[in-house]
Amino acid sequence: MDRRQFISRTAAAGVTGAGLASLAACSSTELKTALENENNQHQAAGILSLAQRQQGLASFACNIEQWFRGEIPFLDRMAAAKSIGFSAVEIWNPFDKDRGRTPEIIAQRAADVGVKITSYSPHPPNFADPKNEKPFLEWLDLTISAGKTLNIPNFNLTGHKLIKGLTVEQMIENYTRVLKRVAPRLEAENMIATIEPYNPFNHKGHFMYGHEPALSICREVNSPSVKINWDFFHMQRTNGNLITHLENGFDQVAYIQLADSPDRNQPGTGEVAYGKVLTRLRELGYPGYIGAEFFPQNKNAVQAASDLAQLALNIELKAPSI
């Protein structure tokens, strides 16, 4: 069988990661035996069945930049994500022709596999620097066009590196001014730019950490098209007190991502009580997908998917309503 047929077949069976690589040359008889052996191993390890994982993972989008990294080629990771129970994925930069990435190619592969893309994170010029305003506007044209191709109405916005010679106050002022300028364009295109604050431990050299100044910027811009990608991992590392800060900033939340703290693996491997956090998230009225932007512990994607699904099943997490 060719690569497409093989990936489609193993995706339906729930095999990924090293399993995909090792099964690539199997005959149909060998494949059946290998799949049975893998399913038996999963049951022995207490891993949820594929059907249970699919149910529990309905709210989550697999970040295929961090999952399967170094194990599976980028485009094939969509099938790998589906093979372990995800119906949605998220990506970072869709522009990298040298590695076979274009919005058109990515969109076609997602359609072929049957997964939804929920978010993308192209790399903007550092637009807090006035010298980068024109390049940023050109970048925005490409980014909006990519969103239309990918059928995604929201993209993550960074561009907040420290700039030599400017104070933090000046950088925030420049950043806010540019967002005010582009907000009407985003509104006309029905697109949402979600500011993504980082944390100072994993992302040194930025001026946007935790909930501030992102919250103040969004409230000043005052547009339905400029909101926050509220990444619980970054918020925990920077501010802690996740539920209270979420409640206080929820009016500016447009997208959610998560990882446990401090090691950025799946929930249950660190310090965050994600059952309570996600329950409150849905109670507040967040209807969308939650980006699983973390590294599966020990590169065990099936275990990470099972852990995440089990969390959702335990708290009866409602599936997205959008």
PDB file of N, CA and C in Angstrom, residues 86-164:
ATOM      1  N   PHE A  86      -7.979  12.324  18.380  1.00  0.00           N
ATOM      2  CA  PHE A  86      -8.303  13.740  18.157  1.00  0.00           C
ATOM      3  C   PHE A  86      -9.100  13.924  16.867  1.00  0.00           C
ATOM      4  N   SER A  87     -10.013  14.877  16.890  1.00  0.00           N
ATOM      5  CA  SER A  87     -10.725  15.270  15.670  1.00  0.00           C
ATOM      6  C   SER A  87     -10.319  16.663  15.223  1.00  0.00           C
ATOM      7  N   ALA A  88      -9.442  17.325  16.005  1.00  0.00           N
ATOM      8  CA  ALA A  88      -8.997  18.677  15.686  1.00  0.00           C
ATOM      9  C   ALA A  88      -7.513  18.811  16.005  1.00  0.00           C
ATOM     10  N   VAL A  89      -6.861  19.715  15.273  1.00  0.00           N
ATOM     11  CA  VAL A  89      -5.443  19.985  15.498  1.00  0.00           C
ATOM     12  C   VAL A  89      -5.220  21.494  15.441  1.00  0.00           C
ATOM     13  N   GLU A  90      -4.090  21.927  15.963  1.00  0.00           N
ATOM     14  CA  GLU A  90      -3.657  23.301  15.783  1.00  0.00           C
ATOM     15  C   GLU A  90      -2.215  23.301  15.304  1.00  0.00           C
ATOM     16  N   ILE A  91      -1.849  24.382  14.592  1.00  0.00           N
ATOM     17  CA  ILE A  91      -0.518  24.479  14.004  1.00  0.00           C
ATOM     18  C   ILE A  91       0.088  25.829  14.356  1.00  0.00           C
ATOM     19  N   TRP A  92       1.370  25.981  14.038  1.00  0.00           N
ATOM     20  CA  TRP A  92       2.023  27.272  14.189  1.00  0.00           C
ATOM     21  C   TRP A  92       2.109  27.959  12.822  1.00  0.00           C
ATOM     22  N   ASN A  93       3.271  28.122  12.303  1.00  0.00           N
ATOM     23  CA  ASN A  93       3.441  28.896  11.073  1.00  0.00           C
ATOM     24  C   ASN A  93       3.094  28.070   9.832  1.00  0.00           C
ATOM     25  N   PRO A  94       2.090  28.506   9.047  1.00  0.00           N
ATOM     26  CA  PRO A  94       1.735  27.734   7.847  1.00  0.00           C
ATOM     27  C   PRO A  94       2.596  28.079   6.631  1.00  0.00           C
ATOM     28  N   PHE A  95       3.558  29.001   6.810  1.00  0.00           N
ATOM     29  CA  PHE A  95       4.377  29.442   5.680  1.00  0.00           C
ATOM     30  C   PHE A  95       5.793  28.877   5.797  1.00  0.00           C
ATOM     31  N   ASP A  96       6.080  27.813   5.090  1.00  0.00           N
ATOM     32  CA  ASP A  96       7.420  27.249   5.063  1.00  0.00           C
ATOM     33  C   ASP A  96       7.534  26.325   3.859  1.00  0.00           C
ATOM     34  N   LYS A  97       7.675  26.933   2.698  1.00  0.00           N
ATOM     35  CA  LYS A  97       7.700  26.150   1.459  1.00  0.00           C
ATOM     36  C   LYS A  97       8.845  25.154   1.432  1.00  0.00           C
ATOM     37  N   ASP A  98       9.974  25.516   2.057  1.00  0.00           N
ATOM     38  CA  ASP A  98      11.134  24.617   2.042  1.00  0.00           C
ATOM     39  C   ASP A  98      10.828  23.298   2.738  1.00  0.00           C
ATOM     40  N   ARG A  99       9.891  23.318   3.687  1.00  0.00           N
ATOM     41  CA  ARG A  99       9.509  22.084   4.384  1.00  0.00           C
ATOM     42  C   ARG A  99       8.131  21.596   3.940  1.00  0.00           C
ATOM     43  N   GLY A 100       7.674  22.091   2.803  1.00  0.00           N
ATOM     44  CA  GLY A 100       6.411  21.616   2.255  1.00  0.00           C
ATOM     45  C   GLY A 100       5.189  22.177   2.936  1.00  0.00           C
ATOM     46  N   ARG A 101       5.334  23.327   3.561  1.00  0.00           N
ATOM     47  CA  ARG A 101       4.190  23.940   4.243  1.00  0.00           C
ATOM     48  C   ARG A 101       3.687  25.149   3.470  1.00  0.00           C
ATOM     49  N   THR A 102       2.472  25.091   3.030  1.00  0.00           N
ATOM     50  CA  THR A 102       1.738  26.251   2.547  1.00  0.00           C
ATOM     51  C   THR A 102       0.315  26.109   3.068  1.00  0.00           C
ATOM     52  N   PRO A 103      -0.424  27.206   3.188  1.00  0.00           N
ATOM     53  CA  PRO A 103      -1.815  27.073   3.644  1.00  0.00           C
ATOM     54  C   PRO A 103      -2.625  26.108   2.787  1.00  0.00           C
ATOM     55  N   GLU A 104      -2.368  26.125   1.482  1.00  0.00           N
ATOM     56  CA  GLU A 104      -3.131  25.261   0.578  1.00  0.00           C
ATOM     57  C   GLU A 104      -2.831  23.786   0.829  1.00  0.00           C
ATOM     58  N   ILE A 105      -1.550  23.462   0.977  1.00  0.00           N
ATOM     59  CA  ILE A 105      -1.162  22.070   1.216  1.00  0.00           C
ATOM     60  C   ILE A 105      -1.693  21.587   2.561  1.00  0.00           C
ATOM     61  N   ILE A 106      -1.568  22.420   3.585  1.00  0.00           N
ATOM     62  CA  ILE A 106      -2.030  22.043   4.921  1.00  0.00           C
ATOM     63  C   ILE A 106      -3.539  21.847   4.932  1.00  0.00           C
ATOM     64  N   ALA A 107      -4.270  22.772   4.295  1.00  0.00           N
ATOM     65  CA  ALA A 107      -5.728  22.669   4.261  1.00  0.00           C
ATOM     66  C   ALA A 107      -6.171  21.401   3.546  1.00  0.00           C
ATOM     67  N   GLN A 108      -5.493  21.062   2.446  1.00  0.00           N
ATOM     68  CA  GLN A 108      -5.869  19.868   1.703  1.00  0.00           C
ATOM     69  C   GLN A 108      -5.605  18.616   2.512  1.00  0.00           C
ATOM     70  N   ARG A 109      -4.461  18.571   3.217  1.00  0.00           N
ATOM     71  CA  ARG A 109      -4.170  17.390   4.015  1.00  0.00           C
ATOM     72  C   ARG A 109      -5.180  17.239   5.154  1.00  0.00           C
ATOM     73  N   ALA A 110      -5.551  18.352   5.789  1.00  0.00           N
ATOM     74  CA  ALA A 110      -6.551  18.281   6.858  1.00  0.00           C
ATOM     75  C   ALA A 110      -7.871  17.740   6.325  1.00  0.00           C
ATOM     76  N   ALA A 111      -8.262  18.187   5.130  1.00  0.00           N
ATOM     77  CA  ALA A 111      -9.502  17.696   4.527  1.00  0.00           C
ATOM     78  C   ALA A 111      -9.392  16.212   4.207  1.00  0.00           C
ATOM     79  N   ASP A 112      -8.249  15.786   3.687  1.00  0.00           N
ATOM     80  CA  ASP A 112      -8.053  14.373   3.357  1.00  0.00           C
ATOM     81  C   ASP A 112      -8.145  13.496   4.598  1.00  0.00           C
ATOM     82  N   VAL A 113      -7.544  13.954   5.681  1.00  0.00           N
ATOM     83  CA  VAL A 113      -7.518  13.175   6.920  1.00  0.00           C
ATOM     84  C   VAL A 113      -8.847  13.247   7.652  1.00  0.00           C
ATOM     85  N   GLY A 114      -9.527  14.404   7.530  1.00  0.00           N
ATOM     86  CA  GLY A 114     -10.792  14.589   8.232  1.00  0.00           C
ATOM     87  C   GLY A 114     -10.624  15.178   9.612  1.00  0.00           C
ATOM     88  N   VAL A 115      -9.711  16.163   9.744  1.00  0.00           N
ATOM     89  CA  VAL A 115      -9.552  16.868  11.013  1.00  0.00           C
ATOM     90  C   VAL A 115      -9.798  18.357  10.802  1.00  0.00           C
ATOM     91  N   LYS A 116     -10.208  19.009  11.860  1.00  0.00           N
ATOM     92  CA  LYS A 116     -10.442  20.452  11.846  1.00  0.00           C
ATOM     93  C   LYS A 116      -9.209  21.151  12.402  1.00  0.00           C
ATOM     94  N   ILE A 117      -8.792  22.238  11.764  1.00  0.00           N
ATOM     95  CA  ILE A 117      -7.702  23.057  12.302  1.00  0.00           C
ATOM     96  C   ILE A 117      -8.331  24.212  13.071  1.00  0.00           C
ATOM     97  N   THR A 118      -7.932  24.381  14.318  1.00  0.00           N
ATOM     98  CA  THR A 118      -8.604  25.361  15.190  1.00  0.00           C
ATOM     99  C   THR A 118      -7.819  26.644  15.391  1.00  0.00           C
ATOM    100  N   SER A 119      -6.536  26.631  15.111  1.00  0.00           N
ATOM    101  CA  SER A 119      -5.722  27.824  15.358  1.00  0.00           C
ATOM    102  C   SER A 119      -4.415  27.713  14.594  1.00  0.00           C
ATOM    103  N   TYR A 120      -3.867  28.860  14.212  1.00  0.00           N
ATOM    104  CA  TYR A 120      -2.532  28.896  13.631  1.00  0.00           C
ATOM    105  C   TYR A 120      -1.766  30.075  14.218  1.00  0.00           C
ATOM    106  N   SER A 121      -0.447  29.954  14.226  1.00  0.00           N
ATOM    107  CA  SER A 121       0.405  30.947  14.889  1.00  0.00           C
ATOM    108  C   SER A 121       1.545  31.361  13.977  1.00  0.00           C
ATOM    109  N   PRO A 122       1.245  32.144  12.943  1.00  0.00           N
ATOM    110  CA  PRO A 122       2.327  32.637  12.083  1.00  0.00           C
ATOM    111  C   PRO A 122       3.210  33.608  12.858  1.00  0.00           C
ATOM    112  N   HIS A 123       4.404  33.820  12.371  1.00  0.00           N
ATOM    113  CA  HIS A 123       5.374  34.633  13.105  1.00  0.00           C
ATOM    114  C   HIS A 123       5.366  36.068  12.581  1.00  0.00           C
ATOM    115  N   PRO A 124       4.787  37.004  13.326  1.00  0.00           N
ATOM    116  CA  PRO A 124       4.720  38.385  12.841  1.00  0.00           C
ATOM    117  C   PRO A 124       6.033  39.124  13.073  1.00  0.00           C
ATOM    118  N   PRO A 125       6.284  40.167  12.302  1.00  0.00           N
ATOM    119  CA  PRO A 125       7.385  41.059  12.649  1.00  0.00           C
ATOM    120  C   PRO A 125       7.146  41.644  14.043  1.00  0.00           C
ATOM    121  N   ASN A 126       8.201  42.053  14.695  1.00  0.00           N
ATOM    122  CA  ASN A 126       8.098  42.607  16.039  1.00  0.00           C
ATOM    123  C   ASN A 126       7.498  44.014  15.958  1.00  0.00           C
ATOM    124  N   PHE A 127       6.173  44.081  15.903  1.00  0.00           N
ATOM    125  CA  PHE A 127       5.527  45.336  15.540  1.00  0.00           C
ATOM    126  C   PHE A 127       5.419  46.353  16.677  1.00  0.00           C
ATOM    127  N   ALA A 128       5.963  46.054  17.850  1.00  0.00           N
ATOM    128  CA  ALA A 128       6.125  47.085  18.865  1.00  0.00           C
ATOM    129  C   ALA A 128       7.237  48.048  18.472  1.00  0.00           C
ATOM    130  N   ASP A 129       8.023  47.663  17.490  1.00  0.00           N
ATOM    131  CA  ASP A 129       9.058  48.520  16.925  1.00  0.00           C
ATOM    132  C   ASP A 129       8.463  49.290  15.750  1.00  0.00           C
ATOM    133  N   PRO A 130       8.437  50.623  15.819  1.00  0.00           N
ATOM    134  CA  PRO A 130       7.828  51.411  14.730  1.00  0.00           C
ATOM    135  C   PRO A 130       8.415  51.106  13.359  1.00  0.00           C
ATOM    136  N   LYS A 131       9.663  50.657  13.297  1.00  0.00           N
ATOM    137  CA  LYS A 131      10.282  50.345  12.008  1.00  0.00           C
ATOM    138  C   LYS A 131       9.627  49.143  11.340  1.00  0.00           C
ATOM    139  N   ASN A 132       8.904  48.359  12.109  1.00  0.00           N
ATOM    140  CA  ASN A 132       8.304  47.132  11.571  1.00  0.00           C
ATOM    141  C   ASN A 132       6.820  47.270  11.236  1.00  0.00           C
ATOM    142  N   GLU A 133       6.294  48.478  11.317  1.00  0.00           N
ATOM    143  CA  GLU A 133       4.854  48.621  11.086  1.00  0.00           C
ATOM    144  C   GLU A 133       4.467  48.252   9.656  1.00  0.00           C
ATOM    145  N   LYS A 134       5.201  48.719   8.663  1.00  0.00           N
ATOM    146  CA  LYS A 134       4.874  48.380   7.273  1.00  0.00           C
ATOM    147  C   LYS A 134       5.025  46.889   7.014  1.00  0.00           C
ATOM    148  N   PRO A 135       6.153  46.260   7.428  1.00  0.00           N
ATOM    149  CA  PRO A 135       6.242  44.800   7.256  1.00  0.00           C
ATOM    150  C   PRO A 135       5.110  44.053   7.964  1.00  0.00           C
ATOM    151  N   PHE A 136       4.686  44.573   9.110  1.00  0.00           N
ATOM    152  CA  PHE A 136       3.589  43.911   9.816  1.00  0.00           C
ATOM    153  C   PHE A 136       2.300  43.968   9.005  1.00  0.00           C
ATOM    154  N   LEU A 137       2.016  45.113   8.405  1.00  0.00           N
ATOM    155  CA  LEU A 137       0.792  45.234   7.610  1.00  0.00           C
ATOM    156  C   LEU A 137       0.823  44.306   6.405  1.00  0.00           C
ATOM    157  N   GLU A 138       1.996  44.139   5.800  1.00  0.00           N
ATOM    158  CA  GLU A 138       2.132  43.198   4.691  1.00  0.00           C
ATOM    159  C   GLU A 138       1.952  41.771   5.183  1.00  0.00           C
ATOM    160  N   TRP A 139       2.538  41.481   6.338  1.00  0.00           N
ATOM    161  CA  TRP A 139       2.376  40.156   6.959  1.00  0.00           C
ATOM    162  C   TRP A 139       0.907  39.879   7.253  1.00  0.00           C
ATOM    163  N   LEU A 140       0.181  40.893   7.708  1.00  0.00           N
ATOM    164  CA  LEU A 140      -1.228  40.706   8.052  1.00  0.00           C
ATOM    165  C   LEU A 140      -2.046  40.307   6.828  1.00  0.00           C
ATOM    166  N   ASP A 141      -1.740  40.901   5.679  1.00  0.00           N
ATOM    167  CA  ASP A 141      -2.448  40.511   4.452  1.00  0.00           C
ATOM    168  C   ASP A 141      -2.277  39.022   4.181  1.00  0.00           C
ATOM    169  N   LEU A 142      -1.050  38.525   4.293  1.00  0.00           N
ATOM    170  CA  LEU A 142      -0.780  37.107   4.053  1.00  0.00           C
ATOM    171  C   LEU A 142      -1.464  36.233   5.100  1.00  0.00           C
ATOM    172  N   THR A 143      -1.460  36.703   6.334  1.00  0.00           N
ATOM    173  CA  THR A 143      -2.033  35.922   7.429  1.00  0.00           C
ATOM    174  C   THR A 143      -3.545  35.798   7.301  1.00  0.00           C
ATOM    175  N   ILE A 144      -4.201  36.875   6.934  1.00  0.00           N
ATOM    176  CA  ILE A 144      -5.653  36.822   6.731  1.00  0.00           C
ATOM    177  C   ILE A 144      -5.982  35.889   5.567  1.00  0.00           C
ATOM    178  N   SER A 145      -5.212  35.989   4.495  1.00  0.00           N
ATOM    179  CA  SER A 145      -5.432  35.111   3.346  1.00  0.00           C
ATOM    180  C   SER A 145      -5.246  33.648   3.748  1.00  0.00           C
ATOM    181  N   ALA A 146      -4.236  33.379   4.561  1.00  0.00           N
ATOM    182  CA  ALA A 146      -4.012  32.009   5.020  1.00  0.00           C
ATOM    183  C   ALA A 146      -5.179  31.505   5.845  1.00  0.00           C
ATOM    184  N   GLY A 147      -5.718  32.380   6.700  1.00  0.00           N
ATOM    185  CA  GLY A 147      -6.863  31.990   7.518  1.00  0.00           C
ATOM    186  C   GLY A 147      -8.066  31.607   6.681  1.00  0.00           C
ATOM    187  N   LYS A 148      -8.280  32.335   5.600  1.00  0.00           N
ATOM    188  CA  LYS A 148      -9.397  32.002   4.705  1.00  0.00           C
ATOM    189  C   LYS A 148      -9.178  30.634   4.062  1.00  0.00           C
ATOM    190  N   THR A 149      -7.936  30.383   3.647  1.00  0.00           N
ATOM    191  CA  THR A 149      -7.618  29.095   3.026  1.00  0.00           C
ATOM    192  C   THR A 149      -7.764  27.952   4.018  1.00  0.00           C
ATOM    193  N   LEU A 150      -7.291  28.175   5.231  1.00  0.00           N
ATOM    194  CA  LEU A 150      -7.332  27.140   6.267  1.00  0.00           C
ATOM    195  C   LEU A 150      -8.696  27.023   6.931  1.00  0.00           C
ATOM    196  N   ASN A 151      -9.579  27.962   6.644  1.00  0.00           N
ATOM    197  CA  ASN A 151     -10.914  28.010   7.243  1.00  0.00           C
ATOM    198  C   ASN A 151     -10.839  28.145   8.763  1.00  0.00           C
ATOM    199  N   ILE A 152      -9.949  29.061   9.200  1.00  0.00           N
ATOM    200  CA  ILE A 152      -9.775  29.345  10.618  1.00  0.00           C
ATOM    201  C   ILE A 152     -10.019  30.835  10.832  1.00  0.00           C
ATOM    202  N   PRO A 153     -10.926  31.223  11.738  1.00  0.00           N
ATOM    203  CA  PRO A 153     -11.228  32.639  11.922  1.00  0.00           C
ATOM    204  C   PRO A 153     -10.343  33.336  12.944  1.00  0.00           C
ATOM    205  N   ASN A 154      -9.382  32.624  13.542  1.00  0.00           N
ATOM    206  CA  ASN A 154      -8.549  33.234  14.574  1.00  0.00           C
ATOM    207  C   ASN A 154      -7.095  32.796  14.410  1.00  0.00           C
ATOM    208  N   PHE A 155      -6.185  33.699  14.737  1.00  0.00           N
ATOM    209  CA  PHE A 155      -4.767  33.372  14.705  1.00  0.00           C
ATOM    210  C   PHE A 155      -4.085  34.008  15.908  1.00  0.00           C
ATOM    211  N   ASN A 156      -3.017  33.348  16.377  1.00  0.00           N
ATOM    212  CA  ASN A 156      -2.283  33.841  17.536  1.00  0.00           C
ATOM    213  C   ASN A 156      -1.297  34.912  17.119  1.00  0.00           C
ATOM    214  N   LEU A 157      -1.218  35.943  17.948  1.00  0.00           N
ATOM    215  CA  LEU A 157      -0.414  37.118  17.634  1.00  0.00           C
ATOM    216  C   LEU A 157       0.621  37.325  18.729  1.00  0.00           C
ATOM    217  N   THR A 158       1.884  37.334  18.326  1.00  0.00           N
ATOM    218  CA  THR A 158       2.958  37.616  19.287  1.00  0.00           C
ATOM    219  C   THR A 158       3.574  38.967  18.910  1.00  0.00           C
ATOM    220  N   GLY A 159       4.814  38.980  18.436  1.00  0.00           N
ATOM    221  CA  GLY A 159       5.422  40.249  18.030  1.00  0.00           C
ATOM    222  C   GLY A 159       5.729  41.168  19.188  1.00  0.00           C
ATOM    223  N   HIS A 160       6.044  40.590  20.365  1.00  0.00           N
ATOM    224  CA  HIS A 160       6.268  41.428  21.551  1.00  0.00           C
ATOM    225  C   HIS A 160       7.644  41.205  22.176  1.00  0.00           C
ATOM    226  N   LYS A 161       8.656  41.064  21.345  1.00  0.00           N
ATOM    227  CA  LYS A 161      10.021  40.994  21.868  1.00  0.00           C
ATOM    228  C   LYS A 161      10.477  42.363  22.348  1.00  0.00           C
ATOM    229  N   LEU A 162      11.376  42.340  23.323  1.00  0.00           N
ATOM    230  CA  LEU A 162      11.953  43.589  23.814  1.00  0.00           C
ATOM    231  C   LEU A 162      12.742  44.274  22.701  1.00  0.00           C
ATOM    232  N   ILE A 163      12.681  45.603  22.681  1.00  0.00           N
ATOM    233  CA  ILE A 163      13.339  46.388  21.641  1.00  0.00           C
ATOM    234  C   ILE A 163      14.364  47.309  22.298  1.00  0.00           C
ATOM    235  N   LYS A 164      15.590  47.165  21.893  1.00  0.00           N
ATOM    236  CA  LYS A 164      16.657  47.977  22.452  1.00  0.00           C
ATOM    237  C   LYS A 164      16.388  49.457  22.212  1.00  0.00           C
TER     238      LYS A 164
END
